PDB file of C-alpha atoms in Angstrom:
ATOM      1  CA  UNK A 673      -7.533 -37.489 -17.081  1.00 48.00           C
ATOM      2  CA  UNK A 674      -6.756 -38.177 -20.494  1.00 53.00           C
ATOM      3  CA  UNK A 675      -4.471 -35.314 -21.749  1.00 61.00           C
ATOM      4  CA  UNK A 676      -5.633 -33.392 -24.714  1.00 68.00           C
ATOM      5  CA  UNK A 677      -3.301 -34.259 -27.789  1.00 75.00           C
ATOM      6  CA  UNK A 678      -1.529 -30.980 -28.681  1.00 81.00           C
ATOM      7  CA  UNK A 679      -2.243 -29.911 -32.940  1.00 86.00           C
ATOM      8  CA  UNK A 680       0.924 -30.153 -35.179  1.00 90.00           C
ATOM      9  CA  UNK A 681       2.455 -26.294 -35.408  1.00 89.00           C
ATOM     10  CA  UNK A 682       1.366 -24.496 -38.428  1.00 91.00           C
ATOM     11  CA  UNK A 683       3.437 -25.592 -42.468  1.00 91.00           C
ATOM     12  CA  UNK A 684       2.898 -21.485 -43.312  1.00 91.00           C
ATOM     13  CA  UNK A 685       4.253 -18.389 -41.727  1.00 90.00           C
ATOM     14  CA  UNK A 686       2.135 -15.783 -40.436  1.00 89.00           C
ATOM     15  CA  UNK A 687       0.862 -12.346 -43.299  1.00 86.00           C
ATOM     16  CA  UNK A 688       1.147  -9.116 -41.472  1.00 83.00           C
ATOM     17  CA  UNK A 689       2.320 -11.137 -38.462  1.00 87.00           C
ATOM     18  CA  UNK A 690      -1.764 -13.304 -39.019  1.00 87.00           C
ATOM     19  CA  UNK A 691      -1.700 -16.919 -38.037  1.00 90.00           C
ATOM     20  CA  UNK A 692      -3.517 -18.639 -40.792  1.00 90.00           C
ATOM     21  CA  UNK A 693      -6.636 -20.136 -39.603  1.00 90.00           C
ATOM     22  CA  UNK A 694      -6.121 -23.967 -38.421  1.00 93.00           C
ATOM     23  CA  UNK A 695      -9.626 -26.043 -39.375  1.00 93.00           C
ATOM     24  CA  UNK A 696      -9.849 -30.350 -37.406  1.00 93.00           C
ATOM     25  CA  UNK A 697     -12.544 -32.259 -39.537  1.00 93.00           C
ATOM     26  CA  UNK A 698     -14.911 -33.457 -37.446  1.00 91.00           C
ATOM     27  CA  UNK A 699     -15.381 -37.350 -36.105  1.00 88.00           C
ATOM     28  CA  UNK A 700     -19.051 -37.789 -38.618  1.00 81.00           C
ATOM     29  CA  UNK A 701     -20.510 -36.101 -41.132  1.00 77.00           C
ATOM     30  CA  UNK A 702     -21.205 -37.370 -44.674  1.00 83.00           C
ATOM     31  CA  UNK A 703     -18.824 -35.303 -47.100  1.00 92.00           C
ATOM     32  CA  UNK A 704     -16.465 -37.178 -49.590  1.00 92.00           C
ATOM     33  CA  UNK A 705     -13.538 -35.041 -49.396  1.00 93.00           C
ATOM     34  CA  UNK A 706     -12.143 -31.658 -47.676  1.00 93.00           C
ATOM     35  CA  UNK A 707     -13.125 -29.517 -49.763  1.00 93.00           C
ATOM     36  CA  UNK A 708     -16.630 -29.617 -49.538  1.00 92.00           C
ATOM     37  CA  UNK A 709     -16.125 -30.058 -46.205  1.00 92.00           C
ATOM     38  CA  UNK A 710     -14.487 -26.264 -46.166  1.00 91.00           C
ATOM     39  CA  UNK A 711     -17.257 -25.274 -48.260  1.00 90.00           C
ATOM     40  CA  UNK A 712     -20.091 -26.179 -46.033  1.00 89.00           C
ATOM     41  CA  UNK A 713     -18.550 -24.947 -42.973  1.00 87.00           C
ATOM     42  CA  UNK A 714     -17.206 -21.429 -44.546  1.00 85.00           C
ATOM     43  CA  UNK A 715     -20.089 -20.084 -46.253  1.00 76.00           C
ATOM     44  CA  UNK A 716     -19.645 -16.239 -45.026  1.00 67.00           C
ATOM     45  CA  UNK A 717     -16.044 -16.885 -47.556  1.00 65.00           C
ATOM     46  CA  UNK A 718     -17.730 -16.100 -50.180  1.00 68.00           C
ATOM     47  CA  UNK A 719     -19.317 -17.899 -53.613  1.00 71.00           C
ATOM     48  CA  UNK A 720     -16.850 -19.804 -55.137  1.00 83.00           C
ATOM     49  CA  UNK A 721     -13.957 -18.538 -52.766  1.00 86.00           C
ATOM     50  CA  UNK A 722     -13.215 -21.766 -51.257  1.00 89.00           C
ATOM     51  CA  UNK A 723     -12.996 -22.833 -54.337  1.00 89.00           C
ATOM     52  CA  UNK A 724     -10.075 -20.772 -55.939  1.00 90.00           C
ATOM     53  CA  UNK A 725      -7.909 -21.772 -52.867  1.00 91.00           C
ATOM     54  CA  UNK A 726      -8.170 -25.318 -53.802  1.00 92.00           C
ATOM     55  CA  UNK A 727      -7.221 -24.094 -57.487  1.00 91.00           C
ATOM     56  CA  UNK A 728      -4.704 -22.302 -56.495  1.00 92.00           C
ATOM     57  CA  UNK A 729      -3.327 -25.072 -53.714  1.00 92.00           C
ATOM     58  CA  UNK A 730      -3.612 -22.157 -50.723  1.00 93.00           C
ATOM     59  CA  UNK A 731      -5.408 -25.352 -48.772  1.00 93.00           C
ATOM     60  CA  UNK A 732      -2.506 -26.719 -46.431  1.00 94.00           C
ATOM     61  CA  UNK A 733      -1.962 -30.275 -44.699  1.00 93.00           C
ATOM     62  CA  UNK A 734      -0.336 -30.660 -41.800  1.00 93.00           C
ATOM     63  CA  UNK A 735       2.983 -32.573 -43.985  1.00 93.00           C
ATOM     64  CA  UNK A 736       2.980 -28.825 -45.423  1.00 92.00           C
ATOM     65  CA  UNK A 737       1.787 -29.207 -49.092  1.00 94.00           C
ATOM     66  CA  UNK A 738      -1.021 -28.493 -50.766  1.00 94.00           C
ATOM     67  CA  UNK A 739      -4.672 -30.492 -50.051  1.00 94.00           C
ATOM     68  CA  UNK A 740      -5.867 -31.750 -53.792  1.00 93.00           C
ATOM     69  CA  UNK A 741      -9.440 -30.607 -53.934  1.00 91.00           C
ATOM     70  CA  UNK A 742     -10.221 -34.470 -53.965  1.00 93.00           C
ATOM     71  CA  UNK A 743      -8.608 -35.076 -51.153  1.00 93.00           C
ATOM     72  CA  UNK A 744     -11.050 -37.597 -49.079  1.00 94.00           C
ATOM     73  CA  UNK A 745     -12.255 -36.354 -45.927  1.00 94.00           C
ATOM     74  CA  UNK A 746     -10.614 -37.968 -42.870  1.00 92.00           C
ATOM     75  CA  UNK A 747     -11.616 -37.281 -39.893  1.00 91.00           C
ATOM     76  CA  UNK A 748      -8.930 -35.147 -36.906  1.00 91.00           C
ATOM     77  CA  UNK A 749      -7.101 -33.941 -40.637  1.00 92.00           C
ATOM     78  CA  UNK A 750      -5.106 -30.962 -40.140  1.00 94.00           C
ATOM     79  CA  UNK A 751      -5.587 -28.297 -42.518  1.00 94.00           C
ATOM     80  CA  UNK A 752      -4.282 -24.028 -42.487  1.00 92.00           C
ATOM     81  CA  UNK A 753      -5.145 -21.290 -45.120  1.00 93.00           C
ATOM     82  CA  UNK A 754      -5.301 -17.869 -45.386  1.00 91.00           C
ATOM     83  CA  UNK A 755      -8.125 -15.867 -45.200  1.00 83.00           C
ATOM     84  CA  UNK A 756      -8.921 -13.056 -47.046  1.00 80.00           C
ATOM     85  CA  UNK A 757      -7.999 -10.209 -45.283  1.00 78.00           C
ATOM     86  CA  UNK A 758     -10.346  -7.889 -44.364  1.00 76.00           C
ATOM     87  CA  UNK A 759     -10.581  -4.075 -45.774  1.00 81.00           C
ATOM     88  CA  UNK A 760      -9.363  -2.022 -43.705  1.00 85.00           C
ATOM     89  CA  UNK A 761      -8.728   1.221 -42.864  1.00 89.00           C
ATOM     90  CA  UNK A 762      -5.760   1.864 -40.701  1.00 92.00           C
ATOM     91  CA  UNK A 763      -5.851   3.333 -37.059  1.00 94.00           C
ATOM     92  CA  UNK A 764      -3.436   6.748 -37.397  1.00 94.00           C
ATOM     93  CA  UNK A 765      -1.729   5.685 -33.827  1.00 96.00           C
ATOM     94  CA  UNK A 766       1.099   3.807 -32.989  1.00 96.00           C
ATOM     95  CA  UNK A 767       1.142   1.191 -30.446  1.00 97.00           C
ATOM     96  CA  UNK A 768       3.976   2.591 -27.920  1.00 97.00           C
ATOM     97  CA  UNK A 769       6.633  -0.207 -26.099  1.00 98.00           C
ATOM     98  CA  UNK A 770       6.532   0.449 -22.286  1.00 98.00           C
ATOM     99  CA  UNK A 771       8.226  -3.023 -21.297  1.00 98.00           C
ATOM    100  CA  UNK A 772      10.021  -5.224 -23.070  1.00 98.00           C
ATOM    101  CA  UNK A 773      11.932  -8.815 -22.303  1.00 97.00           C
ATOM    102  CA  UNK A 774      12.751 -12.236 -23.032  1.00 97.00           C
ATOM    103  CA  UNK A 775       9.667 -13.197 -22.024  1.00 98.00           C
ATOM    104  CA  UNK A 776       7.043 -10.325 -21.842  1.00 98.00           C
ATOM    105  CA  UNK A 777       5.961  -7.197 -23.645  1.00 98.00           C
ATOM    106  CA  UNK A 778       3.642  -4.127 -22.176  1.00 98.00           C
ATOM    107  CA  UNK A 779       2.552  -2.353 -24.532  1.00 98.00           C
ATOM    108  CA  UNK A 780       0.113   1.679 -24.843  1.00 98.00           C
ATOM    109  CA  UNK A 781      -2.426   1.069 -26.869  1.00 98.00           C
ATOM    110  CA  UNK A 782      -3.830   3.602 -28.900  1.00 98.00           C
ATOM    111  CA  UNK A 783      -8.593   4.450 -29.039  1.00 97.00           C
ATOM    112  CA  UNK A 784      -9.975   2.226 -31.911  1.00 96.00           C
ATOM    113  CA  UNK A 785      -7.518  -0.499 -32.550  1.00 96.00           C
ATOM    114  CA  UNK A 786      -8.653  -4.348 -31.076  1.00 94.00           C
ATOM    115  CA  UNK A 787      -5.659  -6.008 -29.066  1.00 96.00           C
ATOM    116  CA  UNK A 788      -6.722  -8.963 -30.729  1.00 93.00           C
ATOM    117  CA  UNK A 789      -8.405  -9.804 -34.002  1.00 87.00           C
ATOM    118  CA  UNK A 790     -11.706 -10.671 -33.871  1.00 80.00           C
ATOM    119  CA  UNK A 791     -14.219  -9.725 -37.211  1.00 74.00           C
ATOM    120  CA  UNK A 792     -13.284  -7.831 -38.995  1.00 77.00           C
ATOM    121  CA  UNK A 793     -10.185  -5.648 -37.148  1.00 81.00           C
ATOM    122  CA  UNK A 794      -7.076  -8.503 -38.092  1.00 80.00           C
ATOM    123  CA  UNK A 795      -4.263  -6.586 -39.182  1.00 84.00           C
ATOM    124  CA  UNK A 796      -5.291  -3.113 -37.555  1.00 91.00           C
ATOM    125  CA  UNK A 797      -5.086  -5.118 -34.071  1.00 94.00           C
ATOM    126  CA  UNK A 798      -2.361  -4.487 -31.156  1.00 96.00           C
ATOM    127  CA  UNK A 799      -1.345  -8.189 -31.415  1.00 96.00           C
ATOM    128  CA  UNK A 800      -0.114  -7.962 -35.192  1.00 94.00           C
ATOM    129  CA  UNK A 801       1.428  -5.439 -35.068  1.00 95.00           C
ATOM    130  CA  UNK A 802       3.540  -5.691 -32.483  1.00 97.00           C
ATOM    131  CA  UNK A 803       4.113  -9.064 -34.333  1.00 95.00           C
ATOM    132  CA  UNK A 804       5.378  -7.615 -36.846  1.00 92.00           C
ATOM    133  CA  UNK A 805       6.923  -4.839 -35.387  1.00 94.00           C
ATOM    134  CA  UNK A 806       8.885  -6.461 -33.232  1.00 96.00           C
ATOM    135  CA  UNK A 807      10.097  -9.439 -35.239  1.00 94.00           C
ATOM    136  CA  UNK A 808       7.872 -11.686 -32.683  1.00 95.00           C
ATOM    137  CA  UNK A 809       6.328 -14.327 -34.518  1.00 93.00           C
ATOM    138  CA  UNK A 810       4.725 -16.041 -31.016  1.00 94.00           C
ATOM    139  CA  UNK A 811       3.970 -12.573 -29.705  1.00 96.00           C
ATOM    140  CA  UNK A 812       0.126 -13.383 -28.206  1.00 95.00           C
ATOM    141  CA  UNK A 813      -2.187 -11.626 -25.625  1.00 97.00           C
ATOM    142  CA  UNK A 814      -2.029 -12.275 -21.994  1.00 96.00           C
ATOM    143  CA  UNK A 815      -5.431 -10.480 -21.459  1.00 96.00           C
ATOM    144  CA  UNK A 816      -7.480  -7.694 -23.610  1.00 93.00           C
ATOM    145  CA  UNK A 817      -8.738  -4.588 -23.916  1.00 95.00           C
ATOM    146  CA  UNK A 818     -12.031  -3.205 -25.637  1.00 93.00           C
ATOM    147  CA  UNK A 819     -11.061  -1.339 -28.665  1.00 94.00           C
ATOM    148  CA  UNK A 820     -12.160   1.848 -27.961  1.00 96.00           C
ATOM    149  CA  UNK A 821      -9.972   1.729 -25.134  1.00 97.00           C
ATOM    150  CA  UNK A 822      -6.905   2.978 -24.443  1.00 98.00           C
ATOM    151  CA  UNK A 823      -3.951   2.047 -22.034  1.00 98.00           C
ATOM    152  CA  UNK A 824      -1.484  -0.955 -21.277  1.00 98.00           C
ATOM    153  CA  UNK A 825      -2.455  -4.639 -22.661  1.00 98.00           C
ATOM    154  CA  UNK A 826       0.355  -7.123 -21.464  1.00 98.00           C
ATOM    155  CA  UNK A 827       2.109  -9.347 -24.101  1.00 98.00           C
ATOM    156  CA  UNK A 828       3.425 -12.887 -23.954  1.00 98.00           C
ATOM    157  CA  UNK A 829       7.366 -13.852 -26.286  1.00 97.00           C
ATOM    158  CA  UNK A 830       7.016 -17.498 -25.539  1.00 96.00           C
ATOM    159  CA  UNK A 831       3.519 -20.343 -25.774  1.00 92.00           C
ATOM    160  CA  UNK A 832       4.548 -21.530 -23.106  1.00 93.00           C
ATOM    161  CA  UNK A 833       4.479 -19.160 -20.633  1.00 96.00           C
ATOM    162  CA  UNK A 834       1.747 -18.234 -21.586  1.00 95.00           C
ATOM    163  CA  UNK A 835      -1.078 -20.025 -19.356  1.00 95.00           C
ATOM    164  CA  UNK A 836       1.094 -18.404 -16.399  1.00 97.00           C
ATOM    165  CA  UNK A 837       0.829 -14.892 -17.135  1.00 97.00           C
ATOM    166  CA  UNK A 838      -3.120 -15.363 -17.943  1.00 96.00           C
ATOM    167  CA  UNK A 839      -3.513 -16.845 -14.641  1.00 96.00           C
ATOM    168  CA  UNK A 840      -2.516 -13.722 -12.578  1.00 96.00           C
ATOM    169  CA  UNK A 841      -5.411 -12.620 -14.556  1.00 95.00           C
ATOM    170  CA  UNK A 842      -7.575 -15.006 -13.478  1.00 93.00           C
ATOM    171  CA  UNK A 843      -7.149 -15.669 -10.099  1.00 94.00           C
ATOM    172  CA  UNK A 844      -6.229 -11.387  -9.422  1.00 93.00           C
ATOM    173  CA  UNK A 845      -3.486 -11.173  -9.225  1.00 96.00           C
ATOM    174  CA  UNK A 846      -3.313  -8.443 -11.516  1.00 97.00           C
ATOM    175  CA  UNK A 847      -3.587  -4.571 -10.271  1.00 97.00           C
ATOM    176  CA  UNK A 848      -5.558  -3.188 -12.838  1.00 97.00           C
ATOM    177  CA  UNK A 849      -6.071   0.771 -12.655  1.00 98.00           C
ATOM    178  CA  UNK A 850      -7.903   3.109 -15.086  1.00 98.00           C
ATOM    179  CA  UNK A 851      -9.076   7.116 -15.533  1.00 98.00           C
ATOM    180  CA  UNK A 852     -12.298   8.454 -17.152  1.00 98.00           C
ATOM    181  CA  UNK A 853     -13.716  10.820 -17.589  1.00 98.00           C
ATOM    182  CA  UNK A 854     -17.974  11.082 -17.071  1.00 98.00           C
ATOM    183  CA  UNK A 855     -19.316  14.261 -16.467  1.00 98.00           C
ATOM    184  CA  UNK A 856     -19.421  15.170 -13.016  1.00 98.00           C
ATOM    185  CA  UNK A 857     -22.840  15.361 -10.405  1.00 97.00           C
ATOM    186  CA  UNK A 858     -21.808  16.835  -7.499  1.00 97.00           C
ATOM    187  CA  UNK A 859     -24.654  14.277  -5.660  1.00 97.00           C
ATOM    188  CA  UNK A 860     -22.919  11.027  -6.457  1.00 97.00           C
ATOM    189  CA  UNK A 861     -20.976   9.520  -2.979  1.00 97.00           C
ATOM    190  CA  UNK A 862     -17.689   9.211  -3.528  1.00 97.00           C
ATOM    191  CA  UNK A 863     -15.818   6.773  -3.947  1.00 98.00           C
ATOM    192  CA  UNK A 864     -17.676   4.041  -3.525  1.00 97.00           C
ATOM    193  CA  UNK A 865     -17.150   0.675  -4.270  1.00 98.00           C
ATOM    194  CA  UNK A 866     -20.332  -1.123  -7.158  1.00 98.00           C
ATOM    195  CA  UNK A 867     -21.343  -3.815  -7.007  1.00 98.00           C
ATOM    196  CA  UNK A 868     -24.068  -5.963  -9.591  1.00 98.00           C
ATOM    197  CA  UNK A 869     -24.692  -8.951 -12.070  1.00 98.00           C
ATOM    198  CA  UNK A 870     -23.713  -8.317 -15.422  1.00 98.00           C
ATOM    199  CA  UNK A 871     -24.655 -10.111 -18.077  1.00 97.00           C
ATOM    200  CA  UNK A 872     -23.493  -9.833 -22.118  1.00 94.00           C
ATOM    201  CA  UNK A 873     -25.026 -11.901 -24.509  1.00 94.00           C
ATOM    202  CA  UNK A 874     -23.193 -12.748 -28.055  1.00 89.00           C
ATOM    203  CA  UNK A 875     -24.612 -10.491 -30.611  1.00 88.00           C
ATOM    204  CA  UNK A 876     -25.697  -7.586 -28.331  1.00 92.00           C
ATOM    205  CA  UNK A 877     -23.116  -4.995 -28.427  1.00 92.00           C
ATOM    206  CA  UNK A 878     -24.367  -4.055 -25.291  1.00 95.00           C
ATOM    207  CA  UNK A 879     -24.160  -5.823 -21.629  1.00 96.00           C
ATOM    208  CA  UNK A 880     -26.766  -5.223 -18.873  1.00 95.00           C
ATOM    209  CA  UNK A 881     -26.951  -4.962 -15.799  1.00 97.00           C
ATOM    210  CA  UNK A 882     -29.609  -8.209 -14.432  1.00 96.00           C
ATOM    211  CA  UNK A 883     -31.055  -9.626 -11.292  1.00 97.00           C
ATOM    212  CA  UNK A 884     -28.812 -11.916  -9.297  1.00 96.00           C
ATOM    213  CA  UNK A 885     -25.239 -12.415  -7.485  1.00 97.00           C
ATOM    214  CA  UNK A 886     -22.899  -9.603  -8.700  1.00 97.00           C
ATOM    215  CA  UNK A 887     -20.625 -10.756 -10.395  1.00 97.00           C
ATOM    216  CA  UNK A 888     -18.670  -7.406 -11.130  1.00 97.00           C
ATOM    217  CA  UNK A 889     -17.247  -5.065  -9.153  1.00 98.00           C
ATOM    218  CA  UNK A 890     -15.465  -1.820  -9.363  1.00 98.00           C
ATOM    219  CA  UNK A 891     -14.210   0.586  -6.529  1.00 98.00           C
ATOM    220  CA  UNK A 892     -14.693   4.353  -8.075  1.00 98.00           C
ATOM    221  CA  UNK A 893     -13.099   7.570  -6.547  1.00 98.00           C
ATOM    222  CA  UNK A 894     -12.980  11.374  -7.939  1.00 98.00           C
ATOM    223  CA  UNK A 895      -9.810  12.205  -8.568  1.00 97.00           C
ATOM    224  CA  UNK A 896     -11.207  15.588 -10.071  1.00 97.00           C
ATOM    225  CA  UNK A 897     -13.548  18.183 -11.481  1.00 97.00           C
ATOM    226  CA  UNK A 898     -13.849  21.298 -13.052  1.00 95.00           C
ATOM    227  CA  UNK A 899     -16.406  22.748 -16.225  1.00 94.00           C
ATOM    228  CA  UNK A 900     -18.749  19.334 -15.300  1.00 96.00           C
ATOM    229  CA  UNK A 901     -17.018  16.851 -15.918  1.00 97.00           C
ATOM    230  CA  UNK A 902     -14.733  14.851 -13.962  1.00 98.00           C
ATOM    231  CA  UNK A 903     -12.597  13.185 -13.847  1.00 98.00           C
ATOM    232  CA  UNK A 904     -12.314   9.216 -12.022  1.00 98.00           C
ATOM    233  CA  UNK A 905     -10.790   6.973 -11.110  1.00 98.00           C
ATOM    234  CA  UNK A 906     -11.286   2.776 -11.553  1.00 98.00           C
ATOM    235  CA  UNK A 907     -10.144  -0.026  -9.483  1.00 98.00           C
ATOM    236  CA  UNK A 908     -11.507  -2.813 -11.104  1.00 97.00           C
ATOM    237  CA  UNK A 909     -11.588  -6.005  -8.707  1.00 96.00           C
ATOM    238  CA  UNK A 910     -13.470  -8.474 -11.863  1.00 95.00           C
ATOM    239  CA  UNK A 911     -13.185  -7.879 -15.422  1.00 93.00           C
ATOM    240  CA  UNK A 912     -16.462  -8.711 -17.029  1.00 95.00           C
ATOM    241  CA  UNK A 913     -16.675  -7.264 -20.648  1.00 94.00           C
ATOM    242  CA  UNK A 914     -17.798  -3.568 -20.495  1.00 97.00           C
ATOM    243  CA  UNK A 915     -17.935  -3.676 -16.860  1.00 97.00           C
ATOM    244  CA  UNK A 916     -16.335   0.123 -16.222  1.00 98.00           C
ATOM    245  CA  UNK A 917     -18.728   1.537 -18.504  1.00 98.00           C
ATOM    246  CA  UNK A 918     -21.610  -0.325 -17.660  1.00 98.00           C
ATOM    247  CA  UNK A 919     -21.424   0.245 -13.577  1.00 98.00           C
ATOM    248  CA  UNK A 920     -20.568   4.272 -14.692  1.00 98.00           C
ATOM    249  CA  UNK A 921     -23.552   4.675 -17.184  1.00 98.00           C
ATOM    250  CA  UNK A 922     -25.629   3.095 -14.162  1.00 97.00           C
ATOM    251  CA  UNK A 923     -24.097   6.273 -11.586  1.00 98.00           C
ATOM    252  CA  UNK A 924     -25.714   8.498 -13.683  1.00 97.00           C
ATOM    253  CA  UNK A 925     -22.453   9.713 -15.254  1.00 98.00           C
ATOM    254  CA  UNK A 926     -21.505   7.551 -18.502  1.00 98.00           C
ATOM    255  CA  UNK A 927     -17.937   7.843 -20.224  1.00 98.00           C
ATOM    256  CA  UNK A 928     -18.137  10.651 -22.755  1.00 98.00           C
ATOM    257  CA  UNK A 929     -17.412   9.434 -26.236  1.00 96.00           C
ATOM    258  CA  UNK A 930     -19.601   5.809 -24.994  1.00 97.00           C
ATOM    259  CA  UNK A 931     -21.110   4.591 -28.431  1.00 96.00           C
ATOM    260  CA  UNK A 932     -23.518   2.032 -25.885  1.00 96.00           C
ATOM    261  CA  UNK A 933     -23.633   3.071 -22.875  1.00 97.00           C
ATOM    262  CA  UNK A 934     -26.373   4.239 -21.442  1.00 95.00           C
ATOM    263  CA  UNK A 935     -27.725   3.977 -25.277  1.00 94.00           C
ATOM    264  CA  UNK A 936     -26.940   2.156 -28.193  1.00 93.00           C
ATOM    265  CA  UNK A 937     -26.107   4.798 -30.746  1.00 92.00           C
ATOM    266  CA  UNK A 938     -25.763   5.055 -34.414  1.00 86.00           C
ATOM    267  CA  UNK A 939     -21.688   4.097 -35.948  1.00 83.00           C
ATOM    268  CA  UNK A 940     -19.129   5.901 -36.767  1.00 83.00           C
ATOM    269  CA  UNK A 941     -18.486   5.757 -40.081  1.00 85.00           C
ATOM    270  CA  UNK A 942     -14.888   3.242 -40.738  1.00 82.00           C
ATOM    271  CA  UNK A 943     -11.813   6.025 -40.247  1.00 87.00           C
ATOM    272  CA  UNK A 944     -13.650   8.298 -37.881  1.00 90.00           C
ATOM    273  CA  UNK A 945     -11.291   9.023 -35.071  1.00 93.00           C
ATOM    274  CA  UNK A 946     -12.843  11.206 -33.203  1.00 91.00           C
ATOM    275  CA  UNK A 947     -14.469  11.464 -29.535  1.00 95.00           C
ATOM    276  CA  UNK A 948     -12.980   8.690 -28.576  1.00 96.00           C
ATOM    277  CA  UNK A 949     -13.837   6.722 -25.591  1.00 97.00           C
ATOM    278  CA  UNK A 950     -12.695   8.821 -22.450  1.00 98.00           C
ATOM    279  CA  UNK A 951     -11.619   5.524 -20.418  1.00 98.00           C
ATOM    280  CA  UNK A 952      -7.968   4.329 -20.123  1.00 98.00           C
ATOM    281  CA  UNK A 953      -6.782   1.537 -19.009  1.00 98.00           C
ATOM    282  CA  UNK A 954      -3.779   3.828 -16.910  1.00 98.00           C
ATOM    283  CA  UNK A 955      -1.770   1.458 -14.981  1.00 98.00           C
ATOM    284  CA  UNK A 956      -0.855  -2.898 -14.267  1.00 98.00           C
ATOM    285  CA  UNK A 957       1.212  -3.494 -11.238  1.00 98.00           C
ATOM    286  CA  UNK A 958       1.427  -7.851 -10.914  1.00 98.00           C
ATOM    287  CA  UNK A 959       4.316  -9.914  -9.928  1.00 98.00           C
ATOM    288  CA  UNK A 960       6.252 -11.501 -12.845  1.00 98.00           C
ATOM    289  CA  UNK A 961       5.300 -15.606 -12.421  1.00 97.00           C
ATOM    290  CA  UNK A 962       8.089 -16.705 -14.564  1.00 97.00           C
ATOM    291  CA  UNK A 963      10.743 -14.463 -13.267  1.00 97.00           C
ATOM    292  CA  UNK A 964       9.708 -13.278 -10.074  1.00 97.00           C
ATOM    293  CA  UNK A 965      10.376  -9.573 -10.739  1.00 97.00           C
ATOM    294  CA  UNK A 966       7.616  -6.837  -9.642  1.00 98.00           C
ATOM    295  CA  UNK A 967       6.119  -4.862 -12.220  1.00 98.00           C
ATOM    296  CA  UNK A 968       4.484  -1.653 -12.248  1.00 98.00           C
ATOM    297  CA  UNK A 969       3.633  -0.016 -14.939  1.00 98.00           C
ATOM    298  CA  UNK A 970       1.726   3.618 -15.891  1.00 98.00           C
ATOM    299  CA  UNK A 971       0.397   4.635 -19.011  1.00 98.00           C
ATOM    300  CA  UNK A 972       1.959   7.728 -21.602  1.00 97.00           C
ATOM    301  CA  UNK A 973      -1.360   8.919 -22.491  1.00 97.00           C
ATOM    302  CA  UNK A 974      -3.413  11.614 -21.601  1.00 96.00           C
ATOM    303  CA  UNK A 975      -7.469  11.354 -22.068  1.00 97.00           C
ATOM    304  CA  UNK A 976      -8.460  13.826 -24.486  1.00 96.00           C
ATOM    305  CA  UNK A 977     -11.506  15.419 -23.220  1.00 97.00           C
ATOM    306  CA  UNK A 978     -10.128  16.286 -19.881  1.00 97.00           C
ATOM    307  CA  UNK A 979      -7.100  17.965 -21.194  1.00 94.00           C
ATOM    308  CA  UNK A 980      -8.288  20.254 -23.727  1.00 93.00           C
ATOM    309  CA  UNK A 981     -12.511  19.667 -24.212  1.00 94.00           C
ATOM    310  CA  UNK A 982     -13.341  21.572 -27.038  1.00 92.00           C
ATOM    311  CA  UNK A 983     -10.478  20.011 -28.860  1.00 92.00           C
ATOM    312  CA  UNK A 984     -12.234  15.793 -28.518  1.00 95.00           C
ATOM    313  CA  UNK A 985     -15.534  17.454 -29.150  1.00 88.00           C
ATOM    314  CA  UNK A 986     -15.338  20.797 -31.399  1.00 80.00           C
ATOM    315  CA  UNK A 987     -17.610  21.947 -28.716  1.00 74.00           C
ATOM    316  CA  UNK A 988     -17.792  24.578 -25.403  1.00 61.00           C
ATOM    317  CA  UNK A 989     -17.114  22.610 -22.507  1.00 57.00           C
ATOM    318  CA  UNK A 990     -20.532  21.352 -20.784  1.00 58.00           C
ATOM    319  CA  UNK A 991     -20.166  23.800 -18.363  1.00 54.00           C
ATOM    320  CA  UNK A 992     -18.745  26.907 -19.526  1.00 52.00           C
TER     321      UNK A 992
END
């Protein structure tokens, strides 16, 4: 099997912990210049944006030199540039570092902060912040948490070791435990293991359960209840998108603060950090594939609806 040639190193440094965009020019096409291709490819960049980038010398080739506006199109050529970052409301909560060595960083991510740059969340992500704050430009995420979910995330320091840690998650050799706060239903028999087939379609906010062979499995336990609320311990055996949120909603106890399950609600205004989703990645346990050390980490965060429902919601408890 022919091994794929890795791309050349980026000629541009990171900006605020964010990598430059890398574009490889495809084989085929009728573009006469690199600029023509990028104008067509980056239609969402805004009118005149690509032309202004070339005029300012902000598009670079592998040799570290600006690409001229009239540079001829070369299939397979790489170019780099920094995109204009979207306006982002700062997430006013810190990313706590739970553990750090020369191979990994384990962080305790707050609610509302994305794990990695994606869509409209770029600089306001755990990865960008940690790269900047720790001075680790090569830091990468071994897995991800939803933006609305808080808790433990594993990052790798050395690019060449990232695959070994990602394989832990792929092969289900990481023990993960979550905690959630949701309504208490005395008729719901727990503990139980929930299995279903979950489908998440691109462009559709919410995932859904569909008929077919199960691809998602979650152990659900009741850790405690009071005043109409339940505190649930969730142990996923798989990692489908929104799996825990889908499974609790299907049991009739949707997680407090969930804007998608059981029904999609209107998005809250940017900067509204009230009523965070009451889901926390509480525990992460694994054997380090590089050092052989056994690691077990626990989040120091607490779910606010359980510690003070009134503070979380601004209302009295559902059973009070």
